[in-house]
Coordinates of C-alpha atoms in Angstrom, one line a residue:
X1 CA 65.0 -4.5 -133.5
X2 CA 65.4 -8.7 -133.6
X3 CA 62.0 -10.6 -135.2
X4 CA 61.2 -13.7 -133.6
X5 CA 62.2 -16.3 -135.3
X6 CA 60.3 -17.9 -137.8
X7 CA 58.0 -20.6 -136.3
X8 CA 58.0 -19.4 -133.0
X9 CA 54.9 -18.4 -130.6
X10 CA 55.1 -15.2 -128.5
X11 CA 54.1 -15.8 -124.7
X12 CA 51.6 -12.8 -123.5
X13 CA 51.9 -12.4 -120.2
X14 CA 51.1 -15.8 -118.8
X15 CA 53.3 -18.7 -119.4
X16 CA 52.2 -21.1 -122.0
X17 CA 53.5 -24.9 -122.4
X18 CA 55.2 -25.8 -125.9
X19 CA 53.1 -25.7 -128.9
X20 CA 49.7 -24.4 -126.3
X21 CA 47.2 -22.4 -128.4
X22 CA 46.8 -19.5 -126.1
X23 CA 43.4 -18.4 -127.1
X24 CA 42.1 -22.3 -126.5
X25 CA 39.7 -21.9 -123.5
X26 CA 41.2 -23.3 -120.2
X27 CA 38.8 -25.5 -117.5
X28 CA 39.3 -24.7 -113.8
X29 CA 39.3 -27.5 -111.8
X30 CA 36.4 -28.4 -110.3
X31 CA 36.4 -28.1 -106.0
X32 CA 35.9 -31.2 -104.5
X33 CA 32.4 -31.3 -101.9
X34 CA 32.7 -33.5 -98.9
X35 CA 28.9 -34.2 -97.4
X36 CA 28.1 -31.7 -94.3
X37 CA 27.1 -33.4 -91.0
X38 CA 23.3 -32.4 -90.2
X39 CA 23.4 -29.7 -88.2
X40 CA 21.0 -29.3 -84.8
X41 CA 18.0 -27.7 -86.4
X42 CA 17.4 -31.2 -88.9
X43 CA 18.5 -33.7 -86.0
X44 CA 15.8 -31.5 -84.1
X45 CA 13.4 -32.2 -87.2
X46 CA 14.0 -35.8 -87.5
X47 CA 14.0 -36.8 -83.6
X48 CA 10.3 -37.3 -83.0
X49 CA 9.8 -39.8 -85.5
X50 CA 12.5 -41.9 -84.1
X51 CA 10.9 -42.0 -80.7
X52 CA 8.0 -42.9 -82.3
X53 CA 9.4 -45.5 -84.4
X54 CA 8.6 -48.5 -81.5
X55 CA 5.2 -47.1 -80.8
X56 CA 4.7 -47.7 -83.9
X57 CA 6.0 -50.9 -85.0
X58 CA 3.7 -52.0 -81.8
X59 CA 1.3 -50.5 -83.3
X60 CA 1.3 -52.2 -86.6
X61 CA 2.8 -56.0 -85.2
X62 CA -0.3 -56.0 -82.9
X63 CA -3.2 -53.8 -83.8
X64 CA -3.2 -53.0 -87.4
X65 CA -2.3 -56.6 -88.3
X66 CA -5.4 -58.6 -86.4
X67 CA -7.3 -56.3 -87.0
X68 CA -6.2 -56.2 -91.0
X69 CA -6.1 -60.6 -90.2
X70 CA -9.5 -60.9 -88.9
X71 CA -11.7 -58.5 -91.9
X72 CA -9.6 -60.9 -93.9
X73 CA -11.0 -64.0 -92.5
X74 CA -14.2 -62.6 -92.2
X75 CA -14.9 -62.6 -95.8
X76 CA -13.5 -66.0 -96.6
X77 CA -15.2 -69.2 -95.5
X78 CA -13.8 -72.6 -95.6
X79 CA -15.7 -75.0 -98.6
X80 CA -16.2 -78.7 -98.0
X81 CA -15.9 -81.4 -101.3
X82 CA -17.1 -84.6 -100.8
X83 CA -16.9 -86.0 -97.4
X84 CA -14.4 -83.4 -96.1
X85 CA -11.6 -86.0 -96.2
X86 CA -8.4 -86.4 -98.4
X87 CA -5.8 -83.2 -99.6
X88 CA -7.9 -80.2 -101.3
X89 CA -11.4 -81.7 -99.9
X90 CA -11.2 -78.4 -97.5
X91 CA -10.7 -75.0 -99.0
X92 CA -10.9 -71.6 -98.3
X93 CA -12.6 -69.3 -100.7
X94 CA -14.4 -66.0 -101.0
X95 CA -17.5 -65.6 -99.1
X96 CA -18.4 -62.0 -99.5
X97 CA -20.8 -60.7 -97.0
X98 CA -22.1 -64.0 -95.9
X99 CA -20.4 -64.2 -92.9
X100 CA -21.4 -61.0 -91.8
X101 CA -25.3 -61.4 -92.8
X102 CA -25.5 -64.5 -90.6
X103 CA -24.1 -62.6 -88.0
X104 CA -26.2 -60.3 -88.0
X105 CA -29.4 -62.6 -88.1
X106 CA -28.1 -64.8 -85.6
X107 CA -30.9 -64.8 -82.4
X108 CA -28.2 -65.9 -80.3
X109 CA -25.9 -62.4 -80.7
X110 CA -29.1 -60.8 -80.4
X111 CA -30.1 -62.2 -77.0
X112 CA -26.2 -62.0 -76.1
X113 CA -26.7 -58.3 -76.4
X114 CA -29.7 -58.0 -74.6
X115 CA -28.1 -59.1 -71.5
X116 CA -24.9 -57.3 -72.0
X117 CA -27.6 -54.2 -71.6
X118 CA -29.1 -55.1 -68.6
X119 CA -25.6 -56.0 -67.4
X120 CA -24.7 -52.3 -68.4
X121 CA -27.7 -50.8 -67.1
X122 CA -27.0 -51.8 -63.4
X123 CA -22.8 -51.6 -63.7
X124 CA -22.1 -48.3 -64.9
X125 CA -25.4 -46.1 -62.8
X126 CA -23.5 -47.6 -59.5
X127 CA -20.2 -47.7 -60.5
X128 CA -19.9 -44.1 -61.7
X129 CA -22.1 -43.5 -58.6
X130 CA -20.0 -44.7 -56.0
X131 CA -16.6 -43.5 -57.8
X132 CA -18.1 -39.9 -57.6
X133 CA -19.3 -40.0 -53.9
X134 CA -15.7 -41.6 -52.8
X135 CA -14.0 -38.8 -55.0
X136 CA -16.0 -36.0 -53.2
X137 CA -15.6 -37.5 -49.8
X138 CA -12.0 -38.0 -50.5
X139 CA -11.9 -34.0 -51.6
X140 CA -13.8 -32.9 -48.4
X141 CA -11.6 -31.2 -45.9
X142 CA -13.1 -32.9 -42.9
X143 CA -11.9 -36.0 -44.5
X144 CA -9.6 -38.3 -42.2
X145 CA -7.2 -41.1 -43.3
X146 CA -6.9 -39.8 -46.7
X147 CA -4.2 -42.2 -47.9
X148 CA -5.3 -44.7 -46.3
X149 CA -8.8 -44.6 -47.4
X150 CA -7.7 -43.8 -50.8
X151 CA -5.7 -47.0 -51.4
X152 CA -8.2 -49.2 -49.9
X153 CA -11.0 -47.7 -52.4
X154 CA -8.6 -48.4 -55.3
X155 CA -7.1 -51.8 -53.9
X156 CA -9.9 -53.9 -55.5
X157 CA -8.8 -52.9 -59.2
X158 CA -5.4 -54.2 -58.4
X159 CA -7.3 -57.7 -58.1
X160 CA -7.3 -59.9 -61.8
X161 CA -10.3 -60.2 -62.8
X162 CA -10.2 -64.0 -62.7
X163 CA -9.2 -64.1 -59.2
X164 CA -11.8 -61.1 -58.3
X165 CA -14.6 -63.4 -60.3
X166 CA -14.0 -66.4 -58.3
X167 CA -13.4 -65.1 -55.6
X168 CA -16.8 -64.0 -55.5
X169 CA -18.4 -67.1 -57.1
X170 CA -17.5 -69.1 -54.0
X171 CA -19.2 -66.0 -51.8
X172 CA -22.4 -66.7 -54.0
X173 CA -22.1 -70.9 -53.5
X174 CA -24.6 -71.6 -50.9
X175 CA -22.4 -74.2 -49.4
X176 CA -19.2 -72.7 -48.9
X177 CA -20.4 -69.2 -49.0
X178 CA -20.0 -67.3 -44.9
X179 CA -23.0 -65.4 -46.0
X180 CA -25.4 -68.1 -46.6
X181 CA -24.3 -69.8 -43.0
X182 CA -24.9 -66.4 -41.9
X183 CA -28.5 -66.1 -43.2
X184 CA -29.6 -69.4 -42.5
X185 CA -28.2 -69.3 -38.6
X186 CA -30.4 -65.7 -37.8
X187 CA -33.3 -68.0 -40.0
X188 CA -33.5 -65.7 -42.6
X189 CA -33.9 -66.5 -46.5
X190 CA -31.0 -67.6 -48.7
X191 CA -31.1 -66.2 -52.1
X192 CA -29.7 -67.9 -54.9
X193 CA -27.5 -65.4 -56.9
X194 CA -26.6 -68.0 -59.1
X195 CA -29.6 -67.9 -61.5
X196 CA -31.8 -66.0 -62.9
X197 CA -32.7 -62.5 -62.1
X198 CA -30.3 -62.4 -59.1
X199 CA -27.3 -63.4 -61.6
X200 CA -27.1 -60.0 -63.4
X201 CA -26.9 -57.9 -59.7
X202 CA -23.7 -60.9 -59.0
X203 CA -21.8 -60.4 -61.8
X204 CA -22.7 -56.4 -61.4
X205 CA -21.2 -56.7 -58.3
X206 CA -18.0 -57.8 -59.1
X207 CA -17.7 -55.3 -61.7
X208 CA -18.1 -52.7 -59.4
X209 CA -16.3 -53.9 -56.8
X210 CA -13.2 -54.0 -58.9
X211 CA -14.0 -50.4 -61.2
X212 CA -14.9 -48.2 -58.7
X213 CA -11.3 -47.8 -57.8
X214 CA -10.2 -46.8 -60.9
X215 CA -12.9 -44.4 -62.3
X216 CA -12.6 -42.8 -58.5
X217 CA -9.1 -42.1 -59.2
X218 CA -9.7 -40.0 -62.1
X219 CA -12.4 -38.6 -60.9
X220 CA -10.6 -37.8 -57.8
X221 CA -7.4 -36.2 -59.4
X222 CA -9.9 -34.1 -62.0
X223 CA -11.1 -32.5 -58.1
X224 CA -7.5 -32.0 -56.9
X225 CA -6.7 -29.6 -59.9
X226 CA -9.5 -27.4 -59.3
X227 CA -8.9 -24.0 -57.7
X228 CA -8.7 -23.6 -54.2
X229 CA -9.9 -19.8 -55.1
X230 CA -13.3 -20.9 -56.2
X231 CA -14.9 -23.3 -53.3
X232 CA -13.2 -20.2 -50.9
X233 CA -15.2 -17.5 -52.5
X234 CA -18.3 -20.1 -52.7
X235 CA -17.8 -20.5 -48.5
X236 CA -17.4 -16.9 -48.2
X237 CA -21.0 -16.3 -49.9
X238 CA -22.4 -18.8 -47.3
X239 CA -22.5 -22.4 -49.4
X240 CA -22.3 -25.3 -47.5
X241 CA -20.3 -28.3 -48.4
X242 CA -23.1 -30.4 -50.1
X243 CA -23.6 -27.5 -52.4
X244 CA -20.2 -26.8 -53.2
X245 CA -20.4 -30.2 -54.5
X246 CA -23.5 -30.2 -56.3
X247 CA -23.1 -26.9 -58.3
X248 CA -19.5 -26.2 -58.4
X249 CA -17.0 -29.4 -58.2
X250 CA -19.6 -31.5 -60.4
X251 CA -20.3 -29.5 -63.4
X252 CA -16.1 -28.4 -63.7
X253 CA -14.9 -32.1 -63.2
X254 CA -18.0 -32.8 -66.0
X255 CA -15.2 -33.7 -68.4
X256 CA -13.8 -37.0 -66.2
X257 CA -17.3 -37.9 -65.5
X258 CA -17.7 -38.4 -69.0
X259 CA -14.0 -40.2 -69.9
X260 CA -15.2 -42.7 -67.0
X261 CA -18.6 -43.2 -68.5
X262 CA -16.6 -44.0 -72.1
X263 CA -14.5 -46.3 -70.5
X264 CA -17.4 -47.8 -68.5
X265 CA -19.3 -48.6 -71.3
X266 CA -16.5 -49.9 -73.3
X267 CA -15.7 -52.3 -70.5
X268 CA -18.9 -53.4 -70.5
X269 CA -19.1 -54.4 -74.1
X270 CA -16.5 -56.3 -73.7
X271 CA -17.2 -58.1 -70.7
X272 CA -15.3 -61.5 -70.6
X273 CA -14.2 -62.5 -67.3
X274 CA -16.6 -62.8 -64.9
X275 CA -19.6 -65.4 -66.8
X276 CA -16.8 -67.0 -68.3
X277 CA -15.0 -67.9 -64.8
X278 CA -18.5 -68.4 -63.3
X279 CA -20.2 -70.5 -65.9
X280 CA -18.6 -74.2 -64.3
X281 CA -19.5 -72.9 -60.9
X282 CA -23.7 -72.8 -62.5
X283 CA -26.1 -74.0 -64.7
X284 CA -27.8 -70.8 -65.3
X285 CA -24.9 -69.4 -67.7
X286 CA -24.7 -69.9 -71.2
X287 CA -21.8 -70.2 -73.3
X288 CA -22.9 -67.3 -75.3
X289 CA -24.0 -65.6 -72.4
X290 CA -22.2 -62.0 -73.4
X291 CA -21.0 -61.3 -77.2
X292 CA -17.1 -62.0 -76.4
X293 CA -18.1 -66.0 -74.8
X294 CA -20.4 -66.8 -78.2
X295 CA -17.4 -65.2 -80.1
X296 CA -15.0 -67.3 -78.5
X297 CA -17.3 -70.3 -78.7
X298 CA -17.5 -70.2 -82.2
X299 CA -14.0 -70.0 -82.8
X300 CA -12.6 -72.0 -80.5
X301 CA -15.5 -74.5 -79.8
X302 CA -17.4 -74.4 -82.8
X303 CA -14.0 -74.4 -84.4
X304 CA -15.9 -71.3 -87.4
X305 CA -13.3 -69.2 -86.9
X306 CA -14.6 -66.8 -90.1
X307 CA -17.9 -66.4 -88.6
X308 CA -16.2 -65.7 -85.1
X309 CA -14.0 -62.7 -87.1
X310 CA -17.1 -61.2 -88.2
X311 CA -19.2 -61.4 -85.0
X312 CA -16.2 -59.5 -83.7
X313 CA -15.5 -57.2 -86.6
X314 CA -19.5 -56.0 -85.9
X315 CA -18.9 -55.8 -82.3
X316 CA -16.2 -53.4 -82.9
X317 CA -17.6 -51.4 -85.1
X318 CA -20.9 -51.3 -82.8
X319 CA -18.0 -50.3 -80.4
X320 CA -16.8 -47.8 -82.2
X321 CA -20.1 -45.9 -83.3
X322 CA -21.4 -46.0 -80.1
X323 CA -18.5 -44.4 -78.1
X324 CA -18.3 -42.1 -81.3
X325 CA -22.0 -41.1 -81.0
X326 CA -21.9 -40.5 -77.2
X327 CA -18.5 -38.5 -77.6
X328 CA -20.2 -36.0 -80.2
X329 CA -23.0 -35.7 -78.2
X330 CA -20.8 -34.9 -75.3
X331 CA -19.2 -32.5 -77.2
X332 CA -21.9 -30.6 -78.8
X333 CA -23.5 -30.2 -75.0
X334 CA -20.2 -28.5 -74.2
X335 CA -19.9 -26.5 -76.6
X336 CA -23.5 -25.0 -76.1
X337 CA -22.5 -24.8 -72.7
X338 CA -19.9 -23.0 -73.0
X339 CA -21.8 -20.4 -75.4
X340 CA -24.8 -19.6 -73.0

């Protein structure tokens, strides 16, 4: 039998290259990964957020940014050197809580608010009033002219305000107003609605000539989604209409009655329009006649724009605890309600 020759490797099995050390360890080659498209189930995952990506650039451009702008103003005031005149003789520098304790001192917001109550007191009683009588009219099978009489109840909240407020203001002007040359032809008394007492029931009135509408409408569609099955078997048991309304349709459309009542009061906080479009027409309106016109005055006509960013920043949060006070109270009725 032949030897290999001297010097020379022996191949086992596999076939080696020249001069290869067989029991070196060999690397496989690595497989190359290409990235997977996302399948359904993470485009399914990662959807939502990019329809909400507008709302919420919205969001921040015009609500988180004022609102972030004006607690910044509020606590910065602007610092006079000298006469005020020359570069640097105005600055703006830290004020702390200053802006905010005159704010809260000032007799002027306080007597602002005191009318914005007596305001409220008469707007939302009659407007909420009136929205829930239309709605239950509107409900009542012997009901004619539905449409009609819907549109025409909700046609005033179509109205600007400014146009609504003056509008009205020439209604209340004893020389152009039809109702004055009415009155004073049958020699009856004119009132002036213009001043005093009288003012608060005008500018009520215009309020709820234009909100009615819209708190009817909810209240109105809250009574269309109730059960047929219910005000049948109440008729059946010998209730009449008025008390199918009073203890059934009223306590289960209790839940509108009270998003109305929110937005009524919120509206009223904040009401703008109508003693701001009045006030050339009069004498008998102030320019800080309601908290938004002395806010505005001191910004814009005072030209204290960091007291004006306080005043507001309190009436928000005045806003804010009061709707949240009156929605956990509205809640907690509910819920013991809804236990008995």
């Amino acid at each position: 039998m032949t030897q290999p020759a001297t010097g020379a490797r022996r191949a086992y099995g596999a076939k080696t290259a020249p001069y290869a050390d067989p029991s070196a360890p060999t690397t496989p080659e690595r497989p190359s990964f290409s990235p997977s498209p996302p399948t359904t189930l993470e485009r399914a995952r990662t959807a939502p957020y990019f329809f909400l990506l507008p709302a919420a650039l919205l969001f921040v451009l015009f609500f988180a940014l004022p609102i972030g702008y004006a607690l910044w103003l509020s606590l910065h005031k602007i610092e006079v050197k000298g006469l005020g005149l020359g570069k640097g003789a105005r600055s703006e520098v830290w004020a702390g809580l200053e802006n905010y304790t005159a704010a809260l001192t000032d007799s002027e917001l306080g007597h602002s608010a005191l009318r914005i109550l007596g305001y409220g007191a008469i707007v939302v009683p009659v407007m909420l009033g009136l929205a829930l009588l239309f709605a239950l009219l509107l409900d009542s099978e012997r009901v004619r002219a539905r449409s009609f009489s819907r549109l025409a109840i909700f046609l005033p909240y179509a109205v600007p305000g400014v146009i609504a407020a003056l509008m009205w203001g020439f209604l209340y002007l004893p020389d152009v107003s039809p109702f004055h040359y009415l009155l004073d032809a049958l020699g009856m008394p004119q009132p002036d609605l213009m001043d005093g007492g009288p003012l608060y029931v005008a500018m009520a009135n215009i309020a709820v000539w234009g909100g009615t509408g819209f708190n009817m409408i909810v209240i109105y569609t809250s009574l269309r989604s109730l059960p047929t099955e219910v005000f049948e078997a109440a008729k059946l048991d010998g209730c009449s209409e008025l008390q199918i309304a009073l203890r059934i349709k009223i306590p289960m459309v209790a839940p509108s009655l009270v998003l109305t009542f929110f937005f009524s009061v919120i509206a009223t906080l904040q009401v703008f329009n109508e003693p701001t479009t009045l006030r050339p027409l009069t004498n008998g309106i102030p320019t800080t006649w309601s908290p938004l016109m002395k806010v505005y005055n001191d910004a814009f006509t005072g030209g204290n724009i960091h007291a004006a960013s306080a005043t507001a920043v309190v009436l928000a949060a005045a806003t804010f605890l009061l709707s949240f006070g009156l929605l956990r109270a509205s809640n907690r009725r509910t819920k013991q309600g809804a236990t008995r």
